[in-house]
Each structure stands twice: as C-alpha cells, then as structure tokens.
Amino acid sequence: MRVTIERSNLLKSLNHVHRVVERRNTIPILSNVLLQGEDGVLKLKATDLDLEVTESTDAAIDMAGATTVPAHLLYDIVRKLPDGAEVMLANNEDGTAMSVVSGRSSFRLQCLPQSDFPELTAGSFTHTFRMDASALKRLIDRTNFAISTEETRYYLNGIHLYAGEDDGRLELRAVATDGHRLARAAMEAPSGAEGMPAIIIPRKTVAELQKLVDAPDMQVTIEVSDVKIRFTVGTVVLTSKLIDGTFPEYKRVIPAGNDRKLVIDRQSFAASVDRVSTISNEKGRAVKLSISDGLLTLTVNNPDSGSATDEVPAGYDSEPMEIGFNSKYLLDITSQLSGKEAVFMLADAGSPMLVRDEGDEHLVYVLMPMRV
C-alpha cells in the first residue's frame, strides 16, 4: 500500500476512529486502526469488539492495499505534523512495517496483518429511518446525563430508545435513569421507525455518537435490529452492539398525582443552588428546599464546614413544605431545560418530584428526594 493524503483530512478521520480504541488492550490487534486504500479513497476502521467506527476520505492511491497500525500512535504523529502538510503512508515489501513520511519527518511503525483485524459482522437490520442530526443530538443531550454508571445494573448503562404511542401519534422516545433521576425526551417518530424493537444503546456508543452529530444540517441514517444499531453520519459509519437486557418499566416511577406546582425562574434557581452547594460535602450534596407562598428558601448544612441559605422568588400557592434533593442532580436537570421558567410538580417530602420544561412539552424529568 502506498497512499498520499492531506494532513487535515487524515487527522479529521483519525480523530473520529481512534477514540474507540482502548489505550490498554490484551489483544494487540485491537490497539490498531485498519487502513485500506483503493479507488481514490482511504478507509479507516477501528473497533473494541462492541463498537466499530469506519470513515472514508479522499486520497491519492499510488498502490492499493491494506494494513493495520497502532491507532493512538498514528493519531499523535499526524496531530504533531504542521498544518497544510502532505502525508505519505507506505508499507514495506513484507508488510511488517509502515512508513509515515511528511516533509523532512519520517516515522516507521510496526504493522499487524489485515487478516487479523476483527469484523463486527453487522448482519441484517430490520428497521431503517433517517432524521436530522440536530434532532438526534437533542434526544441524546437531554437524557445522557442520567445514564447509570453502576455496572451491576448493566441494563441502565445506556439510553433506552423506542417508538411509542401518545394520543394516537407515534413518538420516538429516549429514556435514561440511574435510579435517582430519570430523563425522557421525545419527538415525532421518523418514517420507518414504526414497530422498531425497543433497544438500549450503550453509554460509550452514546458518547461517540454525541461527537458525530455536532453538525446541525446533516442527516443521520439509523439502522436497527434486536442486537445491533448502525448510524451513518456523512462519511462516518458507527456500528454498535446493543445492551442485552430489559429496560425497567420506567413509566411507573413518573408521578401522576403531584398537584403542588412550583414555578421558578430557571437561571435564578440554578445560580442559587450553585451558591449554597459550595458548603455541601462531596458525598451528600444535599440541599433543602423550603417552599412557601411566593418564596423558595434553599438551605445547606455541613457539620464540617458550616451552613448556607439563599432565597429566590417563586410562584407557589399550596401548603408550605420542605423537601431535600441532591444539588448536583438539580443542576444537571435545570441545565437541560430551555424555557425561562422551570415547573416543579410536588406531592410531599418523601415522593419524587416531576420537572417539566416550559419550552418543550416533550421533556419529562423525575428526581428522587433526599432526607435532610
């Protein structure tokens, strides 16, 4: 293989694929990126056996061929080359090494054969649909903060995606929960999503996808089966295994009888929570909300460092009440809201709180209280 390519094109492609590669691997081939050059295109592929990313970019192919080289090493080399440089990638005769040459810089990397590189066989996909990258990004951004990091409850380590009915209208819904908070976002289901299997997209896949859907004017093609999902965004194709588990019946934890309505300026509330939580300890992060007619008082007590109180005007006309929450979780949720005001629906000090976004009726958040 002998390929010449602009440094910017190679760096952009490597940036998309090298992140999938774990820095520590017991299987040497999984540390490598597969390079395939033919017909004026250089194709790059990386995998961790659960997730596979491929990207194609234009290149001058002097000699077609394929090999694999250490992904992070190649990325670091190309990243440190000067802007506007051309890079030549060339195998030696027996395919055991590859030269990376740019201007006066020359590197020699050890290769492993293409035949050793694993194929994440995609199989067939039962459902295919397209949607705007901005719409997919919104579903992810509004829910991914609530993904659980607790490995024992593996079925919570991702975003639950499914098509569901709402008043006769089909919606594509994304849900995530860690047992302490729940986030659900929805949009009108794209054509082709009807009857798709309910799936759980792993946390790492969600993180990689989030970086790919930054361009708002792009379209994303999504292919789904019971065990895998594939996203095509421009020249990048991301294929991932799904979490093999059943997402819990989350609708049962969304409170229906919360009739105490607290309406508050979102930014003022977030700033207040941030201020008083300076005193809280790292473990508990508890903040007490004392709610009365027209006023919300926030209190934090930390035996080791002191106490803090703050007051924020609020719209509230029910019985006065006190309830405690994790301050970080409150800030996570309010940062996702788009409206000027946040609407908190409450029942009592021991029941979960329902949070709605004044600017988006499709968003639902649930937060469990803490003892304070």
PDB file of C-alpha atoms in Angstrom, residues 60-182:
ATOM      1  CA  ALA A  60      -4.117   9.670  -3.844  1.00  0.00           C
ATOM      2  CA  ILE A  61      -3.726   5.885  -4.026  1.00  0.00           C
ATOM      3  CA  ASP A  62      -0.376   5.089  -5.675  1.00  0.00           C
ATOM      4  CA  MET A  63      -0.660   1.422  -4.727  1.00  0.00           C
ATOM      5  CA  ALA A  64      -3.831  -0.203  -3.381  1.00  0.00           C
ATOM      6  CA  GLY A  65      -3.591  -2.315  -0.257  1.00  0.00           C
ATOM      7  CA  ALA A  66      -4.405  -2.611   3.442  1.00  0.00           C
ATOM      8  CA  THR A  67      -2.639  -2.891   6.781  1.00  0.00           C
ATOM      9  CA  THR A  68      -3.120  -2.104  10.476  1.00  0.00           C
ATOM     10  CA  VAL A  69      -1.002   0.211  12.654  1.00  0.00           C
ATOM     11  CA  PRO A  70      -1.250   1.450  16.279  1.00  0.00           C
ATOM     12  CA  ALA A  71      -4.168   3.898  16.295  1.00  0.00           C
ATOM     13  CA  HIS A  72      -3.126   6.303  19.051  1.00  0.00           C
ATOM     14  CA  LEU A  73       0.476   6.399  17.838  1.00  0.00           C
ATOM     15  CA  LEU A  74      -0.541   7.287  14.261  1.00  0.00           C
ATOM     16  CA  TYR A  75      -3.002   9.902  15.570  1.00  0.00           C
ATOM     17  CA  ASP A  76      -0.316  11.544  17.737  1.00  0.00           C
ATOM     18  CA  ILE A  77       2.153  11.625  14.836  1.00  0.00           C
ATOM     19  CA  VAL A  78      -0.306  13.211  12.404  1.00  0.00           C
ATOM     20  CA  ARG A  79      -1.524  15.661  15.061  1.00  0.00           C
ATOM     21  CA  LYS A  80       2.029  16.988  15.540  1.00  0.00           C
ATOM     22  CA  LEU A  81       2.718  17.491  11.822  1.00  0.00           C
ATOM     23  CA  PRO A  82       2.450  21.068  10.503  1.00  0.00           C
ATOM     24  CA  ASP A  83      -0.791  22.413   9.003  1.00  0.00           C
ATOM     25  CA  GLY A  84      -1.046  22.043   5.238  1.00  0.00           C
ATOM     26  CA  ALA A  85       1.418  19.150   5.101  1.00  0.00           C
ATOM     27  CA  GLU A  86       1.008  16.116   2.869  1.00  0.00           C
ATOM     28  CA  VAL A  87       1.456  12.689   4.427  1.00  0.00           C
ATOM     29  CA  MET A  88       2.636   9.583   2.623  1.00  0.00           C
ATOM     30  CA  LEU A  89       1.783   6.171   4.081  1.00  0.00           C
ATOM     31  CA  ALA A  90       3.704   3.240   2.574  1.00  0.00           C
ATOM     32  CA  ASN A  91       4.148  -0.421   3.533  1.00  0.00           C
ATOM     33  CA  ASN A  92       7.452  -2.250   3.258  1.00  0.00           C
ATOM     34  CA  GLU A  93       7.599  -5.299   0.997  1.00  0.00           C
ATOM     35  CA  ASP A  94       6.783  -7.938   3.606  1.00  0.00           C
ATOM     36  CA  GLY A  95       4.043  -5.814   5.228  1.00  0.00           C
ATOM     37  CA  THR A  96       5.570  -5.828   8.717  1.00  0.00           C
ATOM     38  CA  ALA A  97       6.120  -2.058   8.895  1.00  0.00           C
ATOM     39  CA  MET A  98       4.658   1.161   7.501  1.00  0.00           C
ATOM     40  CA  SER A  99       6.499   4.406   6.800  1.00  0.00           C
ATOM     41  CA  VAL A 100       4.834   7.715   7.605  1.00  0.00           C
ATOM     42  CA  VAL A 101       6.612  10.490   5.714  1.00  0.00           C
ATOM     43  CA  SER A 102       5.818  14.199   5.686  1.00  0.00           C
ATOM     44  CA  GLY A 103       8.375  16.767   4.519  1.00  0.00           C
ATOM     45  CA  ARG A 104      11.572  16.068   6.428  1.00  0.00           C
ATOM     46  CA  SER A 105       9.791  13.984   9.076  1.00  0.00           C
ATOM     47  CA  SER A 106       9.828  10.218   8.779  1.00  0.00           C
ATOM     48  CA  PHE A 107       8.394   7.540  11.069  1.00  0.00           C
ATOM     49  CA  ARG A 108       8.373   3.750  10.887  1.00  0.00           C
ATOM     50  CA  LEU A 109       5.501   1.905  12.603  1.00  0.00           C
ATOM     51  CA  GLN A 110       5.074  -1.798  13.289  1.00  0.00           C
ATOM     52  CA  CYS A 111       2.162  -3.396  11.401  1.00  0.00           C
ATOM     53  CA  LEU A 112      -0.115  -6.332  12.084  1.00  0.00           C
ATOM     54  CA  PRO A 113      -1.748  -8.089   9.107  1.00  0.00           C
ATOM     55  CA  GLN A 114      -5.182  -7.025   7.882  1.00  0.00           C
ATOM     56  CA  SER A 115      -6.379 -10.634   8.154  1.00  0.00           C
ATOM     57  CA  ASP A 116      -6.080 -10.459  11.976  1.00  0.00           C
ATOM     58  CA  PHE A 117      -8.412  -7.473  12.224  1.00  0.00           C
ATOM     59  CA  PRO A 118     -11.826  -8.484  13.641  1.00  0.00           C
ATOM     60  CA  GLU A 119     -15.006  -7.812  11.675  1.00  0.00           C
ATOM     61  CA  LEU A 120     -18.002  -6.645  13.690  1.00  0.00           C
ATOM     62  CA  THR A 121     -20.382  -8.504  11.389  1.00  0.00           C
ATOM     63  CA  ALA A 122     -23.426  -6.317  11.158  1.00  0.00           C
ATOM     64  CA  GLY A 123     -25.908  -8.915   9.946  1.00  0.00           C
ATOM     65  CA  SER A 124     -29.260  -7.653   8.718  1.00  0.00           C
ATOM     66  CA  PHE A 125     -31.161  -4.692  10.149  1.00  0.00           C
ATOM     67  CA  THR A 126     -34.938  -4.861  10.415  1.00  0.00           C
ATOM     68  CA  HIS A 127     -35.708  -1.124  10.528  1.00  0.00           C
ATOM     69  CA  THR A 128     -34.146   1.875   8.782  1.00  0.00           C
ATOM     70  CA  PHE A 129     -35.036   5.545   9.187  1.00  0.00           C
ATOM     71  CA  ARG A 130     -33.481   8.982   8.707  1.00  0.00           C
ATOM     72  CA  MET A 131     -33.558  12.053  10.906  1.00  0.00           C
ATOM     73  CA  ASP A 132     -31.823  15.412  11.311  1.00  0.00           C
ATOM     74  CA  ALA A 133     -28.573  15.284  13.286  1.00  0.00           C
ATOM     75  CA  SER A 134     -29.869  18.192  15.406  1.00  0.00           C
ATOM     76  CA  ALA A 135     -32.954  16.172  16.425  1.00  0.00           C
ATOM     77  CA  LEU A 136     -30.855  13.137  17.391  1.00  0.00           C
ATOM     78  CA  LYS A 137     -28.419  15.373  19.277  1.00  0.00           C
ATOM     79  CA  ARG A 138     -31.309  16.857  21.240  1.00  0.00           C
ATOM     80  CA  LEU A 139     -32.587  13.408  22.274  1.00  0.00           C
ATOM     81  CA  ILE A 140     -29.095  12.438  23.452  1.00  0.00           C
ATOM     82  CA  ASP A 141     -28.181  15.714  25.147  1.00  0.00           C
ATOM     83  CA  ARG A 142     -31.439  15.855  27.116  1.00  0.00           C
ATOM     84  CA  THR A 143     -31.082  12.335  28.538  1.00  0.00           C
ATOM     85  CA  ASN A 144     -27.488  11.066  28.621  1.00  0.00           C
ATOM     86  CA  PHE A 145     -26.610  12.786  31.924  1.00  0.00           C
ATOM     87  CA  ALA A 146     -28.982  10.366  33.705  1.00  0.00           C
ATOM     88  CA  ILE A 147     -27.292   7.179  32.391  1.00  0.00           C
ATOM     89  CA  SER A 148     -26.198   4.964  35.275  1.00  0.00           C
ATOM     90  CA  THR A 149     -22.507   4.225  35.817  1.00  0.00           C
ATOM     91  CA  GLU A 150     -23.256   1.320  38.168  1.00  0.00           C
ATOM     92  CA  GLU A 151     -22.010  -1.751  36.313  1.00  0.00           C
ATOM     93  CA  THR A 152     -24.096  -4.233  38.328  1.00  0.00           C
ATOM     94  CA  ARG A 153     -27.289  -2.795  36.836  1.00  0.00           C
ATOM     95  CA  TYR A 154     -25.917  -3.064  33.316  1.00  0.00           C
ATOM     96  CA  TYR A 155     -29.346  -2.573  31.710  1.00  0.00           C
ATOM     97  CA  LEU A 156     -29.272   1.055  32.966  1.00  0.00           C
ATOM     98  CA  ASN A 157     -25.852   1.743  31.377  1.00  0.00           C
ATOM     99  CA  GLY A 158     -27.308   3.301  28.245  1.00  0.00           C
ATOM    100  CA  ILE A 159     -30.188   5.163  26.601  1.00  0.00           C
ATOM    101  CA  HIS A 160     -33.437   3.280  26.041  1.00  0.00           C
ATOM    102  CA  LEU A 161     -34.758   4.119  22.552  1.00  0.00           C
ATOM    103  CA  TYR A 162     -38.162   3.027  21.315  1.00  0.00           C
ATOM    104  CA  ALA A 163     -41.225   4.126  19.346  1.00  0.00           C
ATOM    105  CA  GLY A 164     -44.331   4.709  21.471  1.00  0.00           C
ATOM    106  CA  GLU A 165     -47.887   5.949  21.001  1.00  0.00           C
ATOM    107  CA  ASP A 166     -49.050   9.227  22.543  1.00  0.00           C
ATOM    108  CA  ASP A 167     -52.638  10.344  21.885  1.00  0.00           C
ATOM    109  CA  GLY A 168     -52.668   8.481  18.581  1.00  0.00           C
ATOM    110  CA  ARG A 169     -49.340   9.986  17.499  1.00  0.00           C
ATOM    111  CA  LEU A 170     -46.190   7.862  17.187  1.00  0.00           C
ATOM    112  CA  GLU A 171     -43.164   9.257  19.046  1.00  0.00           C
ATOM    113  CA  LEU A 172     -39.504   8.286  19.116  1.00  0.00           C
ATOM    114  CA  ARG A 173     -38.551   8.342  22.795  1.00  0.00           C
ATOM    115  CA  ALA A 174     -35.187   8.321  24.565  1.00  0.00           C
ATOM    116  CA  VAL A 175     -35.062   7.449  28.277  1.00  0.00           C
ATOM    117  CA  ALA A 176     -32.228   7.179  30.799  1.00  0.00           C
ATOM    118  CA  THR A 177     -32.222   6.608  34.561  1.00  0.00           C
ATOM    119  CA  ASP A 178     -29.775   5.748  37.328  1.00  0.00           C
ATOM    120  CA  GLY A 179     -32.419   5.054  39.958  1.00  0.00           C
ATOM    121  CA  HIS A 180     -32.094   8.534  41.484  1.00  0.00           C
ATOM    122  CA  ARG A 181     -33.243  10.580  38.490  1.00  0.00           C
ATOM    123  CA  LEU A 182     -34.968   9.878  35.210  1.00  0.00           C
TER     124      LEU A 182
END
